[in-house]
Tab-separated table of C-alpha atoms in Angstrom:
chain	number	residue	atom	x	y	z
A	7	MET	CA	67.011	3.178	93.347
A	8	THR	CA	69.489	0.325	92.939
A	9	ASP	CA	70.958	-0.743	89.621
A	10	VAL	CA	69.460	-4.230	89.772
A	11	ARG	CA	68.966	-5.593	86.252
A	12	LYS	CA	67.304	-8.735	84.952
A	13	LEU	CA	68.759	-9.897	81.642
A	14	SER	CA	68.105	-12.736	79.220
A	15	TRP	CA	70.862	-14.241	77.064
A	16	ASP	CA	68.290	-14.853	74.332
A	17	ASP	CA	67.557	-11.113	74.126
A	18	MET	CA	71.204	-10.254	73.411
A	19	ALA	CA	72.802	-10.309	69.993
A	20	VAL	CA	75.765	-12.637	69.519
A	21	GLU	CA	78.899	-10.677	68.641
A	22	GLU	CA	80.664	-12.588	65.854
A	23	LEU	CA	84.431	-12.429	66.362
A	24	THR	CA	85.287	-14.945	63.640
A	25	PRO	CA	83.156	-17.387	61.644
A	26	LEU	CA	83.882	-19.934	64.418
A	27	ILE	CA	83.689	-17.785	67.580
A	28	GLY	CA	80.903	-15.612	68.969
A	29	ARG	CA	80.046	-14.194	72.380
A	30	ARG	CA	77.595	-12.328	74.562
A	31	LEU	CA	78.741	-10.183	77.511
A	32	ILE	CA	77.295	-8.995	80.795
A	33	TYR	CA	79.544	-6.891	82.997
A	34	THR	CA	79.674	-4.504	85.915
A	35	ALA	CA	82.496	-2.386	87.280
A	36	GLN	CA	83.935	-5.409	89.127
A	37	GLN	CA	83.158	-8.547	87.112
A	38	MET	CA	82.267	-9.942	83.711
A	39	LEU	CA	80.160	-12.911	82.662
A	40	ALA	CA	80.397	-14.102	79.057
A	41	HIS	CA	78.803	-16.784	76.937
A	42	VAL	CA	81.396	-17.855	74.381
A	43	TYR	CA	80.226	-19.947	71.417
A	44	LEU	CA	82.955	-21.941	69.696
A	45	LYS	CA	82.394	-24.185	66.713
A	46	GLN	CA	84.458	-27.351	66.437
A	47	GLY	CA	87.997	-26.462	65.383
A	48	ALA	CA	87.850	-22.868	66.668
A	49	LEU	CA	91.199	-21.696	68.035
A	50	VAL	CA	91.774	-19.170	70.799
A	51	PRO	CA	95.401	-18.073	70.298
A	52	ALA	CA	97.978	-18.063	73.078
A	53	HIS	CA	97.459	-15.094	75.374
A	54	ASP	CA	97.520	-13.944	78.978
A	55	HIS	CA	95.805	-11.181	80.921
A	56	VAL	CA	95.692	-9.599	84.345
A	57	ASN	CA	92.137	-10.854	84.825
A	58	GLU	CA	91.415	-13.956	86.861
A	59	GLN	CA	89.338	-16.327	84.723
A	60	ILE	CA	86.908	-19.102	85.506
A	61	THR	CA	85.764	-21.149	82.508
A	62	TYR	CA	82.711	-23.382	82.942
A	63	ILE	CA	81.806	-25.619	80.002
A	64	LEU	CA	78.036	-25.927	79.578
A	65	SER	CA	78.200	-28.099	76.454
A	66	GLY	CA	80.967	-29.426	74.241
A	67	ALA	CA	84.663	-29.545	75.118
A	68	LEU	CA	87.755	-27.334	74.963
A	69	ARG	CA	91.409	-28.379	74.971
A	70	PHE	CA	93.710	-25.964	76.819
A	71	TRP	CA	97.474	-25.630	76.632
A	72	ILE	CA	98.782	-23.830	79.722
A	73	GLY	CA	101.985	-21.906	80.491
A	74	GLU	CA	104.902	-22.564	78.152
A	75	HIS	CA	102.771	-25.123	76.280
A	76	ALA	CA	100.451	-22.330	75.089
A	77	ASP	CA	103.001	-21.056	72.573
A	78	SER	CA	104.147	-24.462	71.351
A	79	PRO	CA	101.197	-26.799	71.841
A	80	GLY	CA	102.047	-30.453	72.009
A	81	GLY	CA	101.197	-33.416	74.166
A	82	GLU	CA	100.657	-31.565	77.459
A	83	TYR	CA	97.122	-30.193	77.619
A	84	VAL	CA	93.971	-30.200	79.715
A	85	ASP	CA	90.601	-31.168	78.228
A	86	VAL	CA	87.610	-29.498	79.873
A	87	ARG	CA	84.204	-31.004	79.106
A	88	ALA	CA	80.558	-30.205	79.848
A	89	GLY	CA	80.058	-29.793	83.578
A	90	GLU	CA	83.748	-29.100	84.251
A	91	VAL	CA	85.461	-25.877	85.298
A	92	LEU	CA	88.970	-24.559	84.646
A	93	VAL	CA	90.361	-21.818	86.904
A	94	ILE	CA	93.066	-19.686	85.268
A	95	PRO	CA	94.917	-17.275	87.575
A	96	SER	CA	96.056	-13.825	86.494
A	97	MET	CA	98.934	-13.728	83.957
A	98	VAL	CA	98.901	-17.470	83.208
A	99	ARG	CA	99.392	-17.943	79.473
A	100	HIS	CA	96.843	-20.204	77.781
A	101	ARG	CA	95.525	-21.326	74.403
A	102	ALA	CA	92.365	-23.282	73.569
A	103	GLU	CA	90.824	-25.332	70.778
A	104	ALA	CA	87.196	-26.426	70.514
A	105	LEU	CA	87.108	-30.228	70.235
A	106	GLU	CA	83.417	-30.005	69.352
A	107	ASP	CA	80.796	-27.265	69.192
A	108	THR	CA	81.044	-25.674	72.635
A	109	LEU	CA	79.228	-23.199	74.857
A	110	ASP	CA	81.417	-21.952	77.654
A	111	VAL	CA	80.723	-19.464	80.401
A	112	ASP	CA	83.701	-17.271	81.249
A	113	ILE	CA	83.849	-15.195	84.410
A	114	PHE	CA	86.509	-12.483	84.691
A	115	ASN	CA	87.620	-10.290	87.537
A	116	PRO	CA	88.175	-7.481	86.769
A	117	PRO	CA	86.180	-7.261	83.522
A	118	ARG	CA	88.126	-7.673	80.280
A	119	GLN	CA	88.421	-4.094	79.047
A	120	ASP	CA	89.700	-5.329	75.672
A	121	TRP	CA	86.478	-7.312	75.239
A	122	ILE	CA	84.372	-4.303	76.187
A	123	ASP	CA	86.122	-1.866	73.834
A	124	LYS	CA	86.641	-4.529	71.129
A	125	SER	CA	90.441	-4.152	71.032
A	126	ASP	CA	90.903	-7.931	71.442
A	127	ASN	CA	92.616	-8.342	68.064
A	128	TYR	CA	94.366	-11.568	69.102
A	129	LEU	CA	90.956	-13.247	69.237
A	130	ARG	CA	89.560	-11.642	66.099
A	131	THR	CA	92.630	-12.296	63.915
A	132	GLY	CA	93.882	-15.589	65.397
A	133	GLU	CA	97.355	-14.137	66.040
A	134	PRO	CA	98.935	-15.004	69.410
A	135	MET	CA	99.207	-12.083	71.809
A	136	SER	CA	102.653	-11.180	73.117
A	137	ASN	CA	103.341	-11.950	76.772
A	138	GLY	CA	102.126	-9.474	79.355
A	139	GLY	CA	99.366	-7.917	77.299
A	140	GLN	CA	95.728	-7.250	78.031
A	141	GLY	CA	94.395	-9.660	75.418
């Protein structure tokens, strides 16, 4: 028998990371799919990870600071709005802010182990993660 599964986002509890950020996860050994719910003003601190990331905005908008701009955000940023996708390669530092209430779909390869085992303290505390980590 194969391990084919049919899942419904509505049947999954939302994991509250902060009062402004929640998520739902689906993952296999090779990939992860996440719904991330960000209320306006939510901040995702500067971080990087070995995982390739694809972020698809279903509703709302996120502002991203990339590379050296992630640690000292200023005038160089990328706004990603509903219907748009941002591809973030492995080990590219990034930071995000929700410009409005946002639902984004994140795809990771390989899966984010820190999200699975809930060791993603950078996201839960709002403290930037040091370079080269798994956060």
